[in-house]
Each structure stands twice: as structure tokens, then as C-alpha cells.
């Protein structure tokens, strides 16, 4: 498989594993006002660099995100807008300097962009569920490189589609060959496992449903009853109600065998035209229709365009000075969610911008009484004043007069990125609290959720988890040195639930290897043996 190389790649391929694990700090909670409809709760908006934020999400969400949508900076070289389109944001520059080092000074704009994207995509891949899908918006500046990087991280076999979104309504008259589209690359974690949904009919498609024969099942459309190919038992002659005999058109056979056709006729599901003389067509009823299959051409009429997205955000944040300049239309993200999510899906957008993804999630929930939840991450300071503020207004309702939009309901928590769990000298940062450290170790030990225990369990406050085979014990005191000795072992009373193996973390251990092996104990030293991920 061809792979892409660029200056600095060697420094970032495994960088995601050495990003310090930081604690997410819950700053505030927002609930839609009374009177708004029920919508999803337990949503999150995180203010901070998504590299740190995605890492912090791993213990709780690894393999659990059903749908990721990202719209990263396009790296067009246009630096007029507030966000780091050319990867020149001071925070990202500093990060590149630290990760890539001196070599980083010679990086081209494209090298920098790829260095920025690679470790973030690696973490997104880990967060995606095994039947989940990721959609990535991009234009032609980085489409070629991004495709190769996605192939490398997700696997060429997991490429699902390259959607072409028609973002403009008319050509840019200043250009002789202006661009009108962007790409949305879709990849799966495991393509064989994904289930994509049909999409609702468009207004135009709906207008094709009619009821010329007053069928009690309601409006219908008819489709050709012939199919390409030759199947001997689907080549029979059909007599129309007017008495005319018809055979399948040349190169075709009928869609079904004769017995099925006769059942359909008896059930008034075949249409021969008003005069009963036409070639047979199959009726599909509006109330039985599961929607239509999506394809990769998304026209602005169906999913909105850039100008529509700008008007949307202006209507919502009309009183804000710096209204966001490059939002996506809500209808575009809604289309992604219609195809790729069920009503309980968890959706992640780690380049959140003006929060369109949350808006689309809430809107779709309101339409189908779904309980989809979202996690948004935004690095810039407008995470609160634009990203979260849009979501607050969409949940509460906004606008006046004929531009008024009713609140969609729901709630979210707002987080910032807090302290690292390890200090610079690799000791544990006690300030983050014992609960956080216990959760971290439970995750690195891979203790399944059903085996995890709280501190106030029946056995010992140090127990992290108990399965039929293994007990995981984290003998940790923030202000004291703990020692695995006979006293401590004597305090553990598992009775009939005593498992074969005990993995015990402590600062020190007084036993030799033979003793530990004989009693099925694996000793792990704090902090040396706590894994980093
Ligand atoms: C193209 S905009 C996304 C627009 C969004 N889809 C919308 O509809 O409003 C990209 C966003 O990603 C943010 N961003 C860039 N680098 C980031 C990073 N490392 N961590 C978090 N956010 C980042 C930018 O600040 C910007 O708001």
C-alpha cells in the first residue's frame, strides 16, 4: 500500500501514546429552561486542544463513539480568520516546536498540517466503536494527503465513500474555474460491521407520491417491474387488464417470479396505467417507505450551502460581535447523522467551531424522539461564547418574530482540560484526587466495567475490580508510603470469592518472588508500573 511521508512524520506517528493524560475539569452545567421539550442530556462541550481532550476521553469512551464528524482547518493559506487555518495558531506552533523539535523550523505548511492531524486521527480511531464511522470534511488543498493518511490509519479496506458536497449556489465570478464543492471522506473502523440507514425523501421526491386510483393505503409512486438480466422463471408473459400481452423489455426479466407477481396483482400493488393498458409497474406506498438510499452527490438544495450556514449562525448569535466565519449548514450534518446513527448514538466532533454538530444532533432528536448525545471539542476562546452559546440558544429557543425558533431542549456540561495525572518527574499528581487515579489505573489494567468496584465495596477500600479470576488492588495513600506486607494481606478478606490471582499496586513490597508466585500475587510498584497509554 502506498504511504505518505513528510518532514516530521517520524516524530508524530506514535506521539498520541506520549501525550500526557489530563483530567477533564467540569466547569458548569446547562439545562434548557422548563417548558422546552425533552432532548438528550449528558452531552459535553470541552474547551481545549483536542489532542489533550481526546486522550482524556479514552478511559471512558474508547471504542464507544458511534459517529465522528470533523471539519478541521483546511490549510488554505488564508490567515485572515481567527482560527488557525494555516496551523499558525500560537498554541499549535508551540506544540509543533515541542514535538518535532528543531526540524520543525523547516516544515512547510503541509508538513505542519499533517503533523497536527496525524496523532489526532490516531486517537479518533481508538475512540470509534467497532461498527462506527468517521466523516471528515476537507477541500482540495489537503484532500490528497488526507486520503492517504486516512487509508494508513483506518485501512484502505475501510474506506466507505467520498461524498461531494456542493457548497455554492453559483460560480464565483472572479474566477474562470471556481470550485463549487468540498469532500467528505467516510471511513469505518470495520467496514463489514457498519449499518448505514436510508435517508428521508426530499420535498421533491415526496411530491411524486400520488393516489390516482384512490388506494386505501394512501399515496404511492410506481417503479419499473422489470430488472436487468435473464432468469428463465422471470420471463413469463403478463396480460394487462385491457387484454394486451406484454413480455419483459429486451435484455430484462420481470422483477419477481410469476406466483409473486400474481399475489401483488391480487393485492392491488401493480399499476398498469390509468387505462389498464400500460407495462406493469410496482407500487411503493409512502407510509411503507423506509426512505431512499443515499449517494455521494450532496447538492446544496438537499443539504444546504455555505451561505445558508452563515445566515443560520447569524440568526442564532445575532448579538455576538465575532460571528463564526466558516460554519457548515446544519442540514449537512443532519444528513450525516441520518445515514450513520441510530437514536441512541454517541457523536463526537473534535473541531467543533460554531457547534453545528450539536445543533444537528438536537434537531434530529427533536424530529424522531431520539436520544443521540454529543461531545464537542473546541480549542479557541470562543468555545464558550460561540460554540457553547449556540448550543444554549438552540436548546432554549432564539430569535424573534418570523425568525423565532422554539427551544429543542436538552442539557450539557462544559469542561476545560485540567491537570496532568503525572508530574514532570513521573510521580503521581496527588492534586487530581484518588478517584481519578483509581479510574486511570482501572482503565490501564483493562478491568471490564462490570468488574470495577467503588471504594466503599464489601472487601477493601483499595479494591479496583474483582472478576472470578482476578482481584485488582490499588494500595495507594496520597500522604503515606504503602507497603505490601503480611499486615496488608491479612486485611484482605475475600472469603469464598477469593480469586486465583491478585494484582496489587503499592509503593513497596516486602515479599520475594517465590512468595508472590506461591500466593498468586503480581506486585506492581507505584508509580513505576502504572502504564501510560
Ligand atoms: C473549520 S472550523 C469547524 C467549523 C464547524 N464545522 C462549524 O460548522 O462551525 C475548525 C475549528 O476547529 C478548531 N480547531 C483547530 N485546531 C484545533 C485543535 N487542535 N483542537 C480543538 N479545536 C481545534 C478551530 O478553532 C475551528 O473552530
Coordinates of C-alpha atoms and ligand atoms in Angstrom, one line a residue:
X1 CA 0.0 0.0 0.0
X2 CA 1.5 3.4 -0.9
X3 CA 2.1 5.5 2.2
X4 CA 2.7 9.2 2.6
X5 CA 5.9 10.6 4.1
X6 CA 6.5 14.2 5.2
X7 CA 9.0 16.1 7.2
X8 CA 8.3 15.4 10.9
X9 CA 6.2 12.3 10.4
X10 CA 8.6 10.1 12.4
X11 CA 8.1 12.4 15.4
X12 CA 4.3 12.2 15.3
X13 CA 3.5 8.6 14.4
X14 CA 3.5 7.4 18.0
X15 CA 3.0 10.8 19.6
X16 CA -0.5 10.1 20.7
X17 CA 0.9 7.5 23.2
X18 CA 3.1 10.0 24.9
X19 CA 0.5 12.9 25.2
X20 CA 0.1 13.4 29.0
X21 CA -3.2 12.2 30.3
X22 CA -5.1 15.1 31.8
X23 CA -8.2 15.3 33.8
X24 CA -11.3 16.9 32.3
X25 CA -12.5 19.7 34.7
X26 CA -16.3 20.1 34.8
X27 CA -16.9 23.9 34.9
X28 CA -20.6 24.3 34.5
X29 CA -23.9 22.6 33.6
X30 CA -26.6 23.9 31.4
X31 CA -30.2 22.8 31.4
X32 CA -32.8 24.0 28.8
X33 CA -35.5 26.0 30.6
X34 CA -38.7 24.4 31.8
X35 CA -41.3 24.1 29.1
X36 CA -38.8 23.1 26.3
X37 CA -39.2 19.5 25.0
X38 CA -37.3 16.6 26.3
X39 CA -34.0 16.1 24.4
X40 CA -30.7 14.3 25.2
X41 CA -28.9 15.1 28.4
X42 CA -25.3 14.1 29.4
X43 CA -23.9 16.0 26.4
X44 CA -20.4 17.6 26.7
X45 CA -18.6 20.6 25.4
X46 CA -14.8 20.7 26.1
X47 CA -12.7 23.8 25.7
X48 CA -9.1 22.9 24.9
X49 CA -6.7 21.4 22.4
X50 CA -8.4 18.3 21.0
X51 CA -5.1 16.3 21.3
X52 CA -5.3 16.5 25.1
X53 CA -9.1 16.3 25.2
X54 CA -9.3 13.2 23.0
X55 CA -6.7 11.5 25.2
X56 CA -8.7 12.4 28.3
X57 CA -11.8 10.8 26.8
X58 CA -10.1 7.4 26.2
X59 CA -10.8 5.8 29.6
X60 CA -14.5 6.4 29.4
X61 CA -15.1 6.3 25.7
X62 CA -12.5 4.1 23.9
X63 CA -14.4 2.1 21.3
X64 CA -17.7 3.7 22.2
X65 CA -18.2 6.6 19.8
X66 CA -20.7 5.6 17.1
X67 CA -20.1 8.5 14.7
X68 CA -17.4 11.1 14.4
X69 CA -17.7 14.2 12.2
X70 CA -14.7 16.5 11.9
X71 CA -14.2 19.7 9.9
X72 CA -10.5 20.5 10.6
X73 CA -8.8 23.7 9.4
X74 CA -8.4 23.3 5.6
X75 CA -4.9 24.7 5.5
X76 CA -5.7 27.0 2.6
X77 CA -3.1 29.6 3.5
X78 CA -5.8 32.1 4.3
X79 CA -4.9 33.5 7.7
X80 CA -7.5 36.3 7.9
X81 CA -9.9 34.5 10.1
X82 CA -9.4 34.0 13.8
X83 CA -8.7 30.2 13.8
X84 CA -5.6 28.5 12.8
X85 CA -6.3 27.8 9.1
X86 CA -2.6 27.7 8.3
X87 CA -1.7 25.8 11.5
X88 CA -0.2 29.1 12.7
X89 CA -2.2 29.3 15.9
X90 CA 0.4 30.1 18.7
X91 CA -0.7 27.0 20.7
X92 CA -0.3 24.7 17.7
X93 CA 3.1 26.4 16.8
X94 CA 4.3 25.8 20.3
X95 CA 3.1 22.2 20.3
X96 CA 4.9 21.5 17.0
X97 CA 8.1 23.1 18.3
X98 CA 7.9 20.7 21.3
X99 CA 7.0 17.6 19.4
X100 CA 9.0 17.9 16.2
X101 CA 11.9 19.9 17.7
X102 CA 14.5 21.9 15.7
X103 CA 13.5 20.1 12.5
X104 CA 10.1 21.8 12.9
X105 CA 11.5 25.1 11.8
X106 CA 11.9 23.8 8.3
X107 CA 8.4 22.4 8.0
X108 CA 6.2 23.5 5.1
X109 CA 2.6 24.4 5.7
X110 CA 1.6 21.0 4.5
X111 CA 4.1 19.2 6.7
X112 CA 2.8 21.1 9.7
X113 CA -0.8 20.3 8.9
X114 CA -0.1 16.6 8.6
X115 CA 1.9 16.7 11.9
X116 CA -1.1 18.3 13.5
X117 CA -3.7 15.9 12.1
X118 CA -1.9 12.5 12.4
X119 CA -1.9 12.0 16.2
X120 CA -5.4 13.4 16.5
X121 CA -6.7 10.9 13.9
X122 CA -4.9 8.1 15.7
X123 CA -6.9 9.0 18.9
X124 CA -10.1 9.3 17.0
X125 CA -9.6 5.9 15.6
X126 CA -9.2 4.5 19.1
X127 CA -12.4 6.2 20.3
X128 CA -14.5 4.9 17.4
X129 CA -16.8 1.9 18.0
X130 CA -16.0 -1.2 16.0
X131 CA -19.2 -0.6 14.0
X132 CA -18.7 3.2 14.0
X133 CA -18.0 5.6 11.1
X134 CA -16.0 8.8 10.8
X135 CA -16.8 11.6 8.3
X136 CA -14.0 14.2 7.6
X137 CA -14.7 17.4 5.7
X138 CA -11.9 18.8 3.5
X139 CA -11.4 20.8 0.4
X140 CA -8.8 20.2 -2.4
X141 CA -5.9 21.8 -0.6
X142 CA -5.3 18.7 1.6
X143 CA -7.8 16.2 0.1
X144 CA -5.0 14.2 -1.5
X145 CA -2.8 14.0 1.6
X146 CA -5.7 13.4 4.0
X147 CA -7.0 10.5 1.9
X148 CA -3.6 8.7 2.2
X149 CA -3.3 9.4 5.9
X150 CA -6.9 8.1 6.5
X151 CA -6.0 5.0 4.4
X152 CA -3.0 4.5 6.7
X153 CA -4.8 4.9 10.0
X154 CA -8.2 3.3 9.2
X155 CA -7.1 0.9 6.4
X156 CA -7.9 1.2 2.7
X157 CA -10.4 -1.6 3.2
X158 CA -12.4 0.6 5.5
X159 CA -12.9 3.4 3.0
X160 CA -16.6 3.8 2.6
X161 CA -17.2 6.8 0.4
X162 CA -16.0 10.2 -0.8
X163 CA -19.0 12.5 -0.6
X164 CA -19.0 15.6 -2.8
X165 CA -20.8 18.4 -1.2
X166 CA -22.0 21.2 -3.5
X167 CA -21.2 24.2 -1.2
X168 CA -22.0 27.0 -3.6
X169 CA -25.2 28.0 -5.4
X170 CA -23.5 29.8 -8.3
X171 CA -19.9 30.2 -9.7
X172 CA -17.5 32.8 -8.2
X173 CA -17.5 35.4 -11.0
X174 CA -13.9 36.5 -10.1
X175 CA -12.6 33.1 -11.1
X176 CA -12.5 31.4 -14.5
X177 CA -12.8 27.9 -13.0
X178 CA -14.1 28.3 -9.5
X179 CA -14.5 25.5 -7.1
X180 CA -18.1 24.6 -6.0
X181 CA -17.6 21.6 -3.8
X182 CA -15.8 20.1 -0.8
X183 CA -15.2 16.4 0.0
X184 CA -16.5 14.5 3.0
X185 CA -14.4 11.3 3.4
X186 CA -16.2 8.5 5.2
X187 CA -14.2 5.6 6.7
X188 CA -15.3 2.8 9.0
X189 CA -13.4 1.1 11.8
X190 CA -14.6 -2.2 10.5
X191 CA -16.5 -1.8 7.2
X192 CA -18.2 -5.2 7.4
X193 CA -19.9 -4.3 10.7
X194 CA -21.4 -0.9 9.7
X195 CA -25.1 -0.4 9.1
X196 CA -26.0 2.7 7.1
X197 CA -29.6 3.9 7.1
X198 CA -31.7 5.1 4.2
X199 CA -32.5 8.8 4.2
X200 CA -35.9 10.5 4.2
X201 CA -37.4 11.5 0.9
X202 CA -36.8 15.1 -0.2
X203 CA -39.7 17.5 -0.7
X204 CA -39.3 16.9 -4.5
X205 CA -39.4 13.1 -4.0
X206 CA -42.4 13.4 -1.7
X207 CA -44.3 15.4 -4.3
X208 CA -44.1 12.4 -6.6
X209 CA -46.3 10.3 -4.3
X210 CA -49.9 10.4 -5.6
X211 CA -53.1 8.3 -5.4
X212 CA -54.7 8.2 -8.8
X213 CA -56.7 5.0 -8.0
X214 CA -57.8 6.1 -4.6
X215 CA -55.9 3.2 -3.0
X216 CA -57.0 3.0 0.7
X217 CA -53.3 2.6 1.7
X218 CA -52.7 6.1 0.6
X219 CA -50.3 7.9 -1.8
X220 CA -47.8 5.8 -3.8
X221 CA -45.1 6.0 -6.5
X222 CA -44.6 3.3 -9.1
X223 CA -41.3 1.8 -10.3
X224 CA -40.4 -0.3 -13.2
X225 CA -41.4 -4.0 -12.7
X226 CA -38.5 -5.3 -14.9
X227 CA -34.9 -5.9 -13.9
X228 CA -31.7 -6.3 -16.0
X229 CA -30.6 -9.8 -16.9
X230 CA -32.2 -13.2 -17.9
X231 CA -33.7 -15.5 -15.3
X232 CA -35.8 -18.3 -17.0
X233 CA -38.6 -18.3 -14.4
X234 CA -38.9 -14.5 -14.6
X235 CA -39.5 -14.4 -18.3
X236 CA -43.3 -15.1 -18.4
X237 CA -45.9 -13.2 -20.3
X238 CA -48.2 -10.8 -18.5
X239 CA -51.7 -9.9 -19.6
X240 CA -52.7 -6.3 -18.8
X241 CA -56.3 -5.6 -17.6
X242 CA -57.0 -4.3 -21.2
X243 CA -56.1 -7.8 -22.5
X244 CA -52.8 -6.9 -24.1
X245 CA -49.9 -9.4 -23.6
X246 CA -46.5 -7.9 -22.6
X247 CA -43.1 -9.6 -22.2
X248 CA -40.1 -8.2 -20.4
X249 CA -38.2 -5.5 -22.4
X250 CA -35.2 -6.9 -24.3
X251 CA -32.2 -7.7 -22.0
X252 CA -34.5 -7.7 -19.0
X253 CA -36.6 -10.1 -17.0
X254 CA -39.5 -9.3 -14.6
X255 CA -38.5 -8.4 -11.0
X256 CA -40.3 -11.4 -9.4
X257 CA -41.4 -14.9 -10.4
X258 CA -45.0 -15.3 -11.7
X259 CA -46.6 -16.5 -8.4
X260 CA -45.3 -13.4 -6.6
X261 CA -46.5 -11.2 -9.4
X262 CA -50.0 -12.7 -9.2
X263 CA -50.1 -12.1 -5.4
X264 CA -49.1 -8.5 -6.0
X265 CA -51.8 -8.0 -8.6
X266 CA -54.4 -9.6 -6.2
X267 CA -53.2 -7.1 -3.5
X268 CA -53.6 -4.1 -6.0
X269 CA -49.8 -3.4 -5.8
X270 CA -49.2 -3.5 -9.6
X271 CA -50.2 -0.5 -11.7
X272 CA -51.0 -0.8 -15.4
X273 CA -51.7 2.9 -16.0
X274 CA -55.0 4.7 -15.9
X275 CA -56.3 2.8 -18.9
X276 CA -55.1 -0.6 -17.7
X277 CA -53.0 -1.0 -20.8
X278 CA -49.5 0.0 -19.8
X279 CA -46.5 -2.1 -18.9
X280 CA -46.7 -3.3 -15.2
X281 CA -45.2 -1.1 -12.5
X282 CA -44.8 -1.9 -8.8
X283 CA -46.4 0.5 -6.3
X284 CA -44.5 1.7 -3.3
X285 CA -46.6 3.4 -0.6
X286 CA -45.5 6.5 1.3
X287 CA -46.5 5.0 4.6
X288 CA -44.5 1.8 4.0
X289 CA -41.4 3.6 2.5
X290 CA -38.2 3.3 4.6
X291 CA -36.8 6.3 2.8
X292 CA -34.3 6.3 -0.1
X293 CA -30.7 5.2 -0.5
X294 CA -28.1 8.0 -0.2
X295 CA -25.4 8.5 -2.8
X296 CA -22.2 10.5 -2.8
X297 CA -23.5 13.6 -4.6
X298 CA -25.0 16.0 -2.0
X299 CA -26.5 19.0 -3.7
X300 CA -26.9 22.3 -1.8
X301 CA -30.7 22.0 -2.4
X302 CA -30.8 18.9 -0.3
X303 CA -28.2 19.7 2.5
X304 CA -27.6 23.4 2.4
X305 CA -24.7 25.6 1.3
X306 CA -22.1 27.8 2.9
X307 CA -24.2 31.0 2.7
X308 CA -27.1 29.2 4.4
X309 CA -24.8 28.1 7.2
X310 CA -23.6 31.7 7.7
X311 CA -27.2 33.0 7.8
X312 CA -28.1 30.3 10.3
X313 CA -25.4 31.3 12.7
X314 CA -26.1 35.0 12.3
X315 CA -29.7 34.4 13.2
X316 CA -28.8 32.4 16.3
X317 CA -26.0 34.7 17.5
X318 CA -27.3 38.0 16.1
X319 CA -25.9 40.0 19.1
X320 CA -22.4 38.5 19.0
X321 CA -19.6 40.5 17.5
X322 CA -17.4 37.9 16.0
X323 CA -19.9 35.6 14.4
X324 CA -18.2 32.5 13.1
X325 CA -17.0 32.7 9.5
X326 CA -16.8 29.1 8.3
X327 CA -19.7 27.1 9.7
X328 CA -21.3 24.1 8.0
X329 CA -25.1 24.1 7.4
X330 CA -27.0 22.2 10.0
X331 CA -28.7 20.2 7.2
X332 CA -25.4 18.9 6.0
X333 CA -24.5 17.3 9.4
X334 CA -28.1 16.1 9.8
X335 CA -27.7 14.2 6.6
X336 CA -24.6 12.5 8.0
X337 CA -26.4 11.6 11.2
X338 CA -29.4 10.3 9.3
X339 CA -27.1 7.9 7.4
X340 CA -24.8 6.9 10.2
X341 CA -26.6 7.0 13.5
X342 CA -29.4 5.3 15.4
X343 CA -31.5 7.1 18.0
X344 CA -29.1 6.3 20.9
X345 CA -25.8 7.1 19.1
X346 CA -22.9 9.0 20.7
X347 CA -21.4 11.6 18.3
X348 CA -18.1 13.3 18.6
X349 CA -16.8 16.5 16.8
X350 CA -13.3 17.4 17.9
X351 CA -13.1 20.5 15.6
X352 CA -16.4 22.0 16.8
X353 CA -16.2 25.6 15.6
X354 CA -19.7 27.1 15.9
X355 CA -21.2 23.9 17.3
X356 CA -23.2 22.9 14.2
X357 CA -22.8 19.2 15.1
X358 CA -24.6 19.7 18.4
X359 CA -27.3 21.7 16.7
X360 CA -27.9 18.8 14.2
X361 CA -27.9 16.2 16.9
X362 CA -30.6 18.1 18.9
X363 CA -32.6 18.8 15.8
X364 CA -32.7 15.2 14.7
X365 CA -33.6 14.1 18.2
X366 CA -36.5 16.5 18.2
X367 CA -37.7 15.1 14.9
X368 CA -37.5 11.4 15.8
X369 CA -37.6 11.5 19.6
X370 CA -34.1 10.2 19.6
X371 CA -31.6 10.3 22.4
X372 CA -28.4 10.9 20.5
X373 CA -25.7 12.5 22.6
X374 CA -22.8 14.7 21.5
X375 CA -19.2 15.5 22.6
X376 CA -17.7 18.7 21.1
X377 CA -14.2 19.9 21.5
X378 CA -13.1 23.5 20.5
X379 CA -9.7 24.9 21.2
X380 CA -10.2 28.7 20.8
X381 CA -11.6 31.0 23.4
X382 CA -14.9 31.2 21.7
X383 CA -15.6 27.6 22.9
X384 CA -17.8 29.3 25.5
X385 CA -19.0 32.5 23.7
X386 CA -19.8 30.9 20.3
X387 CA -19.7 27.1 20.5
X388 CA -21.5 26.6 23.8
X389 CA -23.6 29.7 23.4
X390 CA -25.1 28.5 20.1
X391 CA -26.0 25.2 21.9
X392 CA -27.5 27.1 24.8
X393 CA -29.7 29.1 22.5
X394 CA -30.7 26.1 20.3
X395 CA -31.7 24.3 23.5
X396 CA -33.6 27.3 24.9
X397 CA -35.0 28.9 21.7
X398 CA -33.9 32.0 20.0
X399 CA -34.9 34.8 17.6
X400 CA -38.0 37.0 17.3
X401 CA -41.0 37.4 15.1
X402 CA -41.0 35.2 12.0
X403 CA -37.3 34.3 12.7
X404 CA -38.2 32.7 16.1
X405 CA -37.1 29.2 16.7
X406 CA -38.5 27.2 19.5
X407 CA -36.1 25.6 22.0
X408 CA -35.2 22.0 21.3
X409 CA -34.5 21.1 24.9
X410 CA -31.6 19.1 26.4
X411 CA -28.6 19.8 28.6
X412 CA -24.8 19.7 28.5
X413 CA -21.8 20.0 30.8
X414 CA -19.0 22.4 29.9
X415 CA -15.4 21.2 30.6
X416 CA -11.9 22.5 30.5
X417 CA -8.7 20.5 30.4
X418 CA -7.3 20.2 33.9
X419 CA -4.1 18.9 35.5
X420 CA -2.0 16.1 34.2
X421 CA -2.2 12.9 36.2
X422 CA 1.6 12.5 36.3
X423 CA 4.0 15.2 37.4
X424 CA 7.1 16.2 35.3
X425 CA 9.2 13.8 37.5
X426 CA 6.8 10.9 36.7
X427 CA 5.3 10.8 40.2
X428 CA 1.5 10.8 40.6
X429 CA -0.1 14.2 40.8
X430 CA -2.0 13.9 44.1
X431 CA -3.9 17.0 43.4
X432 CA -6.1 15.3 40.8
X433 CA -7.7 13.1 43.6
X434 CA -7.8 9.4 44.4
X435 CA -10.9 8.7 42.4
X436 CA -9.4 10.0 39.1
X437 CA -6.2 8.0 39.7
X438 CA -8.2 4.8 40.5
X439 CA -10.2 5.3 37.3
X440 CA -7.0 5.7 35.3
X441 CA -5.4 2.6 36.7
X442 CA -8.6 0.6 36.2
X443 CA -8.5 1.6 32.6
X444 CA -4.8 0.8 32.0
X445 CA -5.3 -2.6 33.7
X446 CA -8.2 -3.2 31.3
X447 CA -10.7 -4.0 34.0
X448 CA -14.0 -4.6 32.3
X449 CA -16.7 -2.2 33.5
X450 CA -18.8 -4.9 35.1
X451 CA -15.9 -6.0 37.4
X452 CA -15.0 -2.5 38.6
X453 CA -15.6 -1.6 42.2
X454 CA -16.1 1.6 44.1
X455 CA -14.1 2.4 47.2
X456 CA -16.9 1.5 49.5
X457 CA -17.1 -2.1 48.5
X458 CA -17.5 -5.1 50.8
X459 CA -13.8 -6.1 50.8
X460 CA -11.3 -3.2 50.9
X461 CA -11.3 0.4 50.0
X462 CA -8.3 -0.3 47.8
X463 CA -10.1 -2.8 45.5
X464 CA -10.3 -1.5 41.9
X465 CA -12.0 -4.6 40.5
X466 CA -13.0 -8.2 41.1
X467 CA -13.6 -10.9 38.5
X468 CA -14.0 -14.6 39.2
X469 CA -10.2 -15.0 38.3
X470 CA -8.6 -11.7 39.4
X471 CA -8.6 -9.1 42.1
X472 CA -7.0 -5.7 41.2
X473 CA -5.9 -3.8 44.3
X474 CA -4.5 -0.3 44.3
X475 CA -2.9 0.2 47.7
X476 CA -2.4 4.0 47.5
X477 CA -2.4 6.7 50.0
X478 CA -1.7 10.3 48.9
X479 CA 0.3 11.2 52.0
X480 CA 1.9 7.9 53.0
X481 CA 4.2 5.2 51.7
X482 CA 2.2 2.0 51.3
X483 CA 3.9 -1.4 51.8
X484 CA 2.7 -4.8 50.6
X485 CA 3.3 -6.9 53.7
X486 CA 1.7 -9.6 55.8
X487 CA -0.4 -6.9 57.7
X488 CA -1.9 -5.7 54.4
X489 CA -2.5 -9.2 53.1
X490 CA -4.2 -10.1 56.4
X491 CA -6.6 -7.2 56.0
X492 CA -7.9 -8.6 52.7
X493 CA -10.8 -10.9 53.4
X494 CA -12.3 -12.3 50.2
X495 CA -13.7 -15.4 51.8
X496 CA -15.4 -17.7 49.2
X497 CA -14.9 -15.0 46.5
X498 CA -11.1 -15.3 46.7
X499 CA -9.8 -15.2 43.1
X500 CA -6.7 -17.2 41.9
X501 CA -4.7 -14.0 41.1
X502 CA -4.3 -10.7 42.9
X503 CA -2.6 -7.8 41.1
X504 CA -1.5 -5.5 43.9
X505 CA -0.1 -2.0 43.4
X506 CA 1.8 -0.4 46.3
X507 CA 4.8 1.8 46.9
X508 CA 6.9 -1.0 48.3
X509 CA 6.8 -4.8 48.7
X510 CA 8.4 -6.9 51.4
X511 CA 7.9 -10.3 49.8
X512 CA 10.3 -12.2 47.5
X513 CA 9.4 -13.6 44.1
X514 CA 8.8 -17.2 45.4
X515 CA 6.3 -16.0 48.0
X516 CA 4.4 -13.9 45.5
X517 CA 4.3 -16.7 42.9
X518 CA 3.1 -19.2 45.5
X519 CA 0.2 -17.0 46.6
X520 CA -0.8 -15.9 43.1
X521 CA 0.2 -12.2 43.7
X522 CA 1.6 -9.9 41.0
X523 CA 3.2 -6.9 42.6
X524 CA 3.2 -3.6 40.7
X525 CA 5.2 -0.6 42.0
X526 CA 3.6 2.9 42.2
X527 CA 4.1 4.9 40.0
X528 CA 6.7 2.9 38.0
X529 CA 4.4 0.1 36.9
X530 CA 1.3 2.3 36.1
X531 CA 1.1 2.1 32.3
X532 CA 1.0 5.1 30.1
X533 CA -1.2 4.9 27.0
Ligands
LIG1 C1 -13.5 24.7 10.0 S1 -13.8 25.0 11.7 C2 -15.1 24.0 12.1 C3 -16.5 24.5 11.7 C4 -17.6 23.7 12.2 N1 -17.8 22.5 11.5 C5 -18.9 24.6 12.2 O1 -19.9 24.2 11.5 O2 -18.9 25.6 12.8 C6 -12.4 24.3 12.5 C7 -12.5 24.5 14.0 O3 -11.5 23.7 14.6 C8 -10.9 24.4 15.7 N2 -9.6 23.7 15.9 C9 -8.5 23.8 15.2 N3 -7.5 23.1 15.8 C10 -8.0 22.6 16.9 C11 -7.4 21.8 18.0 N4 -6.2 21.4 17.9 N5 -8.2 21.4 19.0 C12 -9.5 21.9 19.0 N6 -10.1 22.6 18.1 C13 -9.3 23.0 17.0 C14 -10.7 25.8 15.1 O4 -10.6 26.7 16.2 C15 -12.1 25.9 14.4 O5 -13.0 26.5 15.3

